[in-house]
Amino acid sequence: MLRESVRALAEAKIAPHAADVDERARFPQEALDALVGSDLHAVHVPEEFGGAGADALATVVVIEEVARVCASSSLIPAVNKLGSLPVMLSGSAELKERYLRPLAEGRAMFSYCLSEPDAGSDAGGMKTRAVRDGDSYVLNGVKRWITNAGVSDYYTVMAVTDPEKRTRGGISAFVVEKGDEGVSFGAPEKKLGIKGSPTREVYLDNVRVPAERMIGAEGTGFATAMRTLDHTRITIAAQALGIAQGALDYAKGYVRERKQFGKPVGDFQGVQFMLADMAMKLEAARQLTYAAAARSQREDGDLTFFGAAAKCYASDAAMEITTDAVQLLGGYGFTRDYPVERMMRDAKITQIYEGTNQVQRIVMARNLP
Ligand SMILES: Cc1cc2nc3c(=O)[nH]c(=O)nc-3n(C[C@H](O)[C@H](O)[C@H](O)COP(=O)(O)OP(=O)(O)OC[C@H]3O[C@@H](n4cnc5c(N)ncnc54)[C@H](O)[C@@H]3O)c2cc1C
């Protein structure tokens, strides 16, 4: 029922704008309005804070169905979870009440600020500093590639509090607000895909944050950031599944209509085998993602492996499936008159963010079941 209702909403209110959002690289405001209107913008927030209280699998289904029609729009529920999960996992009761409720009510969005210009895969090499000064911390630094920067009101920012310890207890997490003095944003990045999702730098220039806005104890920020990714890599897998499903669905319809040699190209076994492989890879990726979502919900000990495996496998599958969908549309697939080239461009990012797929393989190797 959840899938059916999200699909109906996505097809009616989000899909019609997806090509324009991509073409003009503009924020999908229609999608935000539709998602907020149906309480689907941050479904993971628990009911006690006014949220829908969706479990990890239900959150996956929502993101999947939005991504099936518009990958950029699926970053609204996905990044709201990414940004706020550190507060849910490690924040004080006061922080949860203060920041989760506006998120649940659709009055604010949340971003996650880990990466920096010189610290991507090696996130522990970050330079952003937070220095204690009385009852507050003063933050200075640059966060790069921040999804929904400028649109979000709240930012979970990881910063170095003890340069000697770094990832071993020297990094702390804070909630920074858009309106805090000293917060500003860079120009939107010009990207290959997910063009409707704003990606900008976040500048922190002597930003004074009350100590109560630290998420968890001092020095626990890196562990919280990594624990968050264990859970949210599954939402990136969901996004990959959705993009791939959208491309497969479109290609399936197209090969029935397009005629060559006097018959639909779908009658050729060479085409049928491609579709069979696409559907097989997609279903395998879906099963792994759902198995990972169950582990996220239960906080199982093997979540780290499963989160990395689901993200890596589903994103690689999405890249292959969307590329094959372009192939199945022939020359038409290569043009912006059809949605599959957008889906192929959008799929690429799922192999890169929340840790590249090389990094996922490092994570899996260190956490073999
Ligand atoms: C559109 C977009 C949105 C993003 N959103 C966010 C966000 O909201 N918040 C946030 O914090 N970050 C975000 N990111 C950052 C993203 O997570 C990083 O880009 C990613 O982790 C890779 O870091 P990097 O770009 O510095 O690449 P690098 O770390 O410089 O990697 C370059 C290449 O080297 C490889 N490599 C690096 N180390 C190893 C190794 N040890 N073994 C094997 N290969 C290795 C990588 O896999 C990659 O192929 C976003 C990025 C993009 C492009």
XYZ file of C-alpha atoms and ligand atoms in Angstrom:
422
model
C 0.000 0.000 0.000
C 2.824 2.390 0.846
C 4.523 1.689 -2.485
C 1.289 2.174 -4.399
C 0.501 5.482 -2.739
C 4.043 6.888 -3.122
C 4.124 5.748 -6.752
C 0.815 7.458 -7.487
C 2.004 10.684 -5.861
C 5.394 10.528 -7.609
C 3.865 9.936 -11.026
C 1.248 12.670 -10.618
C 3.236 15.399 -8.875
C 6.971 14.755 -9.293
C 7.487 12.996 -12.656
C 5.975 15.816 -14.766
C 8.719 18.209 -13.581
C 11.703 15.824 -13.617
C 12.989 16.715 -17.098
C 12.653 20.463 -16.472
C 14.349 20.189 -13.070
C 17.264 18.426 -14.787
C 17.386 20.701 -17.824
C 17.370 23.905 -15.775
C 19.306 22.457 -12.845
C 16.699 23.889 -10.487
C 15.528 22.779 -7.060
C 12.483 20.452 -7.337
C 10.157 22.684 -5.327
C 7.068 20.852 -6.647
C 8.491 17.613 -5.251
C 9.213 19.182 -1.868
C 5.682 20.583 -1.700
C 4.138 17.241 -2.712
C 6.283 15.248 -0.279
C 5.598 17.614 2.622
C 1.890 17.638 1.715
C 1.787 13.835 2.005
C 4.144 13.594 4.998
C 6.772 11.769 2.932
C 9.652 14.262 3.185
C 11.266 12.781 6.322
C 9.401 9.558 7.051
C 12.138 8.201 9.326
C 11.446 10.697 12.152
C 9.875 8.876 15.135
C 6.251 9.564 16.037
C 7.223 11.057 19.405
C 8.734 13.999 17.505
C 5.779 14.373 15.174
C 7.165 12.141 12.439
C 5.654 9.278 10.466
C 7.857 6.788 12.352
C 8.576 4.730 9.252
C 10.981 1.837 9.721
C 14.111 1.443 7.596
C 12.374 -0.687 4.955
C 9.449 1.706 4.563
C 11.931 4.573 4.198
C 13.675 2.601 1.449
C 10.380 2.081 -0.389
C 9.587 5.820 -0.271
C 13.025 6.793 -1.614
C 12.890 4.064 -4.264
C 9.563 5.245 -5.621
C 10.548 8.920 -5.714
C 13.878 8.062 -7.394
C 12.040 5.980 -9.982
C 10.705 9.222 -11.461
C 13.224 11.848 -10.257
C 16.541 11.069 -8.567
C 17.082 14.711 -7.554
C 13.780 14.729 -5.660
C 14.625 11.490 -3.851
C 17.459 13.351 -2.151
C 14.864 15.256 -0.121
C 13.803 12.283 2.068
C 17.246 10.657 1.759
C 19.322 13.633 2.921
C 16.797 14.614 5.576
C 17.573 11.203 7.056
C 21.341 11.541 6.510
C 21.482 14.962 8.154
C 19.277 14.179 11.132
C 20.324 10.608 11.919
C 23.365 11.742 13.955
C 20.913 13.618 16.234
C 18.650 10.564 16.432
C 21.558 8.197 17.160
C 23.608 10.313 19.567
C 21.859 13.602 20.350
C 20.458 14.722 23.696
C 16.702 14.737 24.354
C 16.742 18.538 23.994
C 18.471 18.407 20.610
C 15.995 15.812 19.348
C 13.021 17.864 20.425
C 14.428 21.087 19.033
C 15.541 19.797 15.629
C 13.494 16.712 14.752
C 10.081 18.298 15.207
C 10.508 21.114 12.630
C 11.985 18.512 10.274
C 9.011 16.185 10.750
C 6.569 19.032 10.251
C 8.193 20.040 6.976
C 9.319 23.402 8.306
C 13.036 22.638 7.942
C 15.415 20.364 6.061
C 18.655 18.799 7.324
C 22.062 18.406 5.645
C 25.159 16.385 6.540
C 28.588 18.024 6.433
C 31.461 15.562 6.544
C 33.406 16.067 3.278
C 35.896 18.853 2.647
C 37.950 19.973 -0.369
C 40.942 17.893 0.766
C 39.096 15.243 2.782
C 36.781 12.963 0.805
C 37.449 9.229 1.105
C 39.819 10.075 3.948
C 37.167 12.002 5.873
C 39.273 11.802 9.042
C 41.721 14.179 7.372
C 39.256 17.044 7.781
C 40.573 20.487 8.735
C 37.427 22.172 10.075
C 38.115 23.105 13.679
C 35.839 23.583 16.644
C 37.508 25.318 19.581
C 35.849 25.545 22.985
C 35.343 29.102 24.251
C 33.364 29.347 27.478
C 29.897 27.866 26.995
C 30.276 27.585 23.250
C 32.435 26.260 20.446
C 33.780 28.390 17.617
C 33.817 26.642 14.234
C 36.042 27.502 11.290
C 36.442 25.626 8.020
C 35.027 24.662 4.643
C 32.687 21.737 3.998
C 32.404 20.664 0.368
C 29.794 18.847 -1.737
C 27.000 19.444 0.726
C 23.679 18.224 -0.630
C 20.779 20.655 -0.130
C 23.156 23.319 1.193
C 21.408 26.670 1.194
C 17.983 25.001 1.180
C 18.413 23.187 4.487
C 17.964 25.058 7.749
C 20.007 22.603 9.822
C 23.480 21.145 9.238
C 25.195 18.348 11.104
C 28.833 19.432 10.967
C 31.787 17.244 11.883
C 34.782 19.232 13.162
C 38.139 18.543 14.835
C 38.146 19.244 18.562
C 41.453 17.484 19.296
C 43.968 17.465 16.412
C 46.147 14.908 18.207
C 43.387 12.303 18.410
C 41.430 13.003 15.193
C 39.403 9.837 14.282
C 40.321 8.269 17.613
C 38.272 10.673 19.704
C 39.298 14.042 18.279
C 36.305 14.779 16.036
C 32.965 16.075 17.322
C 29.571 16.654 15.688
C 27.481 19.819 16.008
C 24.161 21.130 14.772
C 24.769 24.372 12.887
C 21.844 26.498 11.780
C 21.641 28.290 8.451
C 21.022 31.564 10.278
C 24.053 31.285 12.596
C 26.372 34.232 12.122
C 29.351 33.281 9.950
C 27.573 30.578 7.888
C 27.565 31.086 4.110
C 27.397 28.991 0.951
C 29.381 28.590 -2.271
C 28.028 28.666 -5.821
C 26.013 25.573 -6.844
C 28.224 22.893 -8.441
C 27.629 22.229 -12.154
C 27.117 18.492 -12.211
C 26.757 15.510 -14.567
C 23.562 14.340 -12.885
C 21.155 14.917 -9.986
C 21.166 18.458 -11.326
C 18.065 19.399 -9.372
C 19.755 18.630 -6.081
C 21.768 21.635 -4.907
C 25.388 20.775 -4.045
C 27.345 23.655 -2.524
C 30.194 24.430 -0.196
C 29.381 25.483 3.347
C 31.688 28.106 4.824
C 32.075 28.367 8.568
C 33.688 31.638 9.549
C 33.982 31.996 13.329
C 30.576 30.371 13.806
C 29.771 30.385 17.525
C 27.634 27.405 18.529
C 26.378 26.831 22.111
C 27.949 23.724 23.668
C 24.470 22.143 23.979
C 24.441 21.859 20.199
C 27.200 19.270 20.289
C 25.757 15.891 19.224
C 26.823 13.365 21.859
C 29.974 13.770 23.936
C 33.098 15.559 22.718
C 35.182 13.283 20.539
C 32.342 10.973 19.499
C 31.534 12.781 16.230
C 33.505 10.567 13.868
C 31.992 7.383 15.276
C 28.512 8.922 14.968
C 29.253 10.006 11.400
C 30.353 6.486 10.426
C 27.433 4.827 12.255
C 25.093 7.155 10.386
C 26.551 6.047 7.049
C 26.036 2.384 7.974
C 22.303 3.137 7.992
C 22.055 5.708 5.221
C 24.084 3.862 2.589
C 20.951 1.738 2.407
C 18.973 4.803 1.340
C 21.508 5.412 -1.455
C 20.987 1.794 -2.493
C 17.258 2.567 -2.526
C 17.874 5.575 -4.724
C 19.908 3.406 -7.122
C 17.118 0.804 -7.213
C 14.559 3.473 -8.046
C 16.628 5.010 -10.832
C 17.255 1.558 -12.325
C 13.572 0.600 -12.059
C 12.578 3.802 -13.840
C 14.989 3.046 -16.687
C 13.933 -0.603 -16.947
C 10.240 0.309 -16.982
C 10.802 2.869 -19.707
C 12.910 0.527 -21.859
C 10.381 -2.295 -21.429
C 7.620 -0.108 -22.837
C 9.780 1.276 -25.620
C 10.861 -2.070 -27.104
C 7.215 -3.084 -27.460
C 6.479 0.018 -29.556
C 9.630 0.500 -31.609
C 9.537 -1.534 -34.829
C 12.509 -2.552 -36.994
C 12.671 -5.346 -39.570
C 8.865 -5.331 -39.515
C 8.392 -6.200 -35.845
C 8.800 -4.740 -32.353
C 12.476 -4.794 -31.370
C 11.336 -6.521 -28.169
C 10.642 -9.617 -30.287
C 14.373 -10.096 -30.851
C 16.009 -12.500 -28.449
C 19.097 -10.280 -28.239
C 16.902 -7.539 -26.770
C 14.951 -9.934 -24.525
C 18.194 -11.276 -23.009
C 19.295 -7.738 -22.170
C 15.989 -7.042 -20.414
C 16.193 -10.342 -18.547
C 19.688 -9.490 -17.274
C 18.588 -5.997 -16.261
C 15.599 -7.321 -14.303
C 17.719 -10.062 -12.699
C 20.400 -7.621 -11.494
C 17.778 -5.203 -10.228
C 15.941 -7.859 -8.240
C 19.194 -9.166 -6.730
C 20.097 -5.612 -5.703
C 16.622 -5.105 -4.236
C 16.784 -8.261 -2.130
C 20.210 -7.278 -0.750
C 18.975 -3.751 -0.001
C 15.900 -5.003 1.842
C 18.021 -7.482 3.803
C 20.280 -4.551 4.751
C 17.256 -2.423 5.723
C 16.089 -5.158 8.110
C 19.558 -5.147 9.691
C 19.436 -1.357 9.993
C 16.089 -1.588 11.756
C 17.361 -4.235 14.186
C 20.813 -2.614 14.608
C 22.359 -6.001 13.813
C 26.075 -6.559 14.280
C 26.631 -7.149 10.565
C 24.960 -3.881 9.500
C 28.262 -2.269 8.444
C 28.936 -5.030 5.915
C 25.360 -5.107 4.659
C 25.027 -1.317 4.325
C 28.231 -1.122 2.270
C 27.337 -4.195 0.202
C 23.843 -2.950 -0.612
C 25.056 0.518 -1.645
C 27.929 -0.875 -3.714
C 25.924 -3.620 -5.419
C 22.798 -1.578 -6.098
C 24.714 1.399 -7.466
C 26.846 -0.764 -9.765
C 23.651 -2.503 -10.918
C 21.938 0.859 -11.518
C 24.853 2.070 -13.627
C 24.714 -1.078 -15.777
C 20.933 -1.119 -16.056
C 20.590 2.552 -17.000
C 23.404 2.231 -19.554
C 21.623 -0.762 -21.082
C 18.333 1.172 -21.110
C 20.007 3.885 -23.203
C 21.278 1.127 -25.501
C 17.792 -0.333 -25.898
C 16.439 3.011 -27.103
C 19.188 3.247 -29.725
C 19.891 6.774 -30.948
C 16.744 8.063 -29.249
C 18.120 6.947 -25.911
C 21.070 9.253 -26.400
C 18.864 12.352 -26.567
C 17.167 14.446 -23.927
C 13.817 13.781 -25.577
C 13.732 10.526 -23.589
C 14.345 10.138 -19.840
C 16.847 7.273 -19.881
C 19.951 9.401 -20.521
C 19.042 11.472 -17.448
C 18.659 8.267 -15.455
C 22.079 7.072 -16.653
C 23.673 10.386 -15.605
C 21.831 10.315 -12.272
C 22.866 6.718 -11.552
C 26.575 7.633 -11.646
C 26.521 9.579 -8.380
C 25.257 6.569 -6.450
C 28.660 4.923 -7.063
C 30.435 7.969 -5.624
C 28.724 9.567 -2.633
C 28.408 8.312 0.933
C 31.758 6.723 0.144
C 32.901 5.648 -3.322
C 32.420 2.026 -4.258
C 36.136 1.454 -3.736
C 35.642 2.691 -0.176
C 32.618 0.372 0.218
C 34.868 -2.530 -0.744
C 37.380 -1.472 1.920
C 34.539 -1.333 4.471
C 33.242 -4.768 3.407
C 36.723 -6.322 3.490
C 37.221 -5.048 7.056
C 33.827 -6.384 8.131
C 33.515 -9.703 6.333
C 30.569 -11.711 7.662
C 26.793 15.432 -5.870
C 27.506 15.117 -4.592
C 26.834 15.221 -3.392
C 27.509 14.965 -2.186
N 26.852 15.147 -0.994
C 27.557 15.111 0.166
C 26.963 15.516 1.391
O 25.772 15.877 1.457
N 27.726 15.520 2.518
C 29.042 15.145 2.510
O 29.654 15.173 3.569
N 29.631 14.739 1.358
C 28.935 14.729 0.189
N 29.534 14.357 -1.003
C 30.951 13.985 -0.983
C 31.217 12.539 -1.361
O 30.864 11.696 -0.304
C 32.700 12.439 -1.774
O 32.817 13.057 -3.039
C 33.193 11.023 -1.813
O 33.281 10.493 -0.513
C 34.556 10.893 -2.488
O 35.451 11.844 -2.006
P 36.300 12.702 -3.061
O 35.339 13.281 -4.025
O 37.188 13.617 -2.314
O 37.168 11.637 -3.847
P 38.666 11.041 -3.422
O 38.590 10.638 -2.003
O 39.632 12.131 -3.787
O 38.776 9.835 -4.347
C 39.298 9.887 -5.674
C 39.368 8.442 -6.201
O 40.292 7.685 -5.408
C 39.663 6.529 -4.897
N 40.208 6.219 -3.584
C 40.419 7.060 -2.543
N 40.931 6.403 -1.498
C 41.037 5.097 -1.876
C 41.532 3.912 -1.249
N 41.975 3.922 0.023
N 41.511 2.753 -1.948
C 41.032 2.738 -3.225
N 40.572 3.815 -3.871
C 40.579 4.983 -3.208
C 38.191 6.878 -4.822
O 37.367 5.715 -4.804
C 38.026 7.690 -6.092
O 37.860 6.849 -7.195
C 28.867 14.563 -2.209
C 29.532 14.434 -3.430
C 28.885 14.724 -4.611
C 29.654 14.643 -5.907
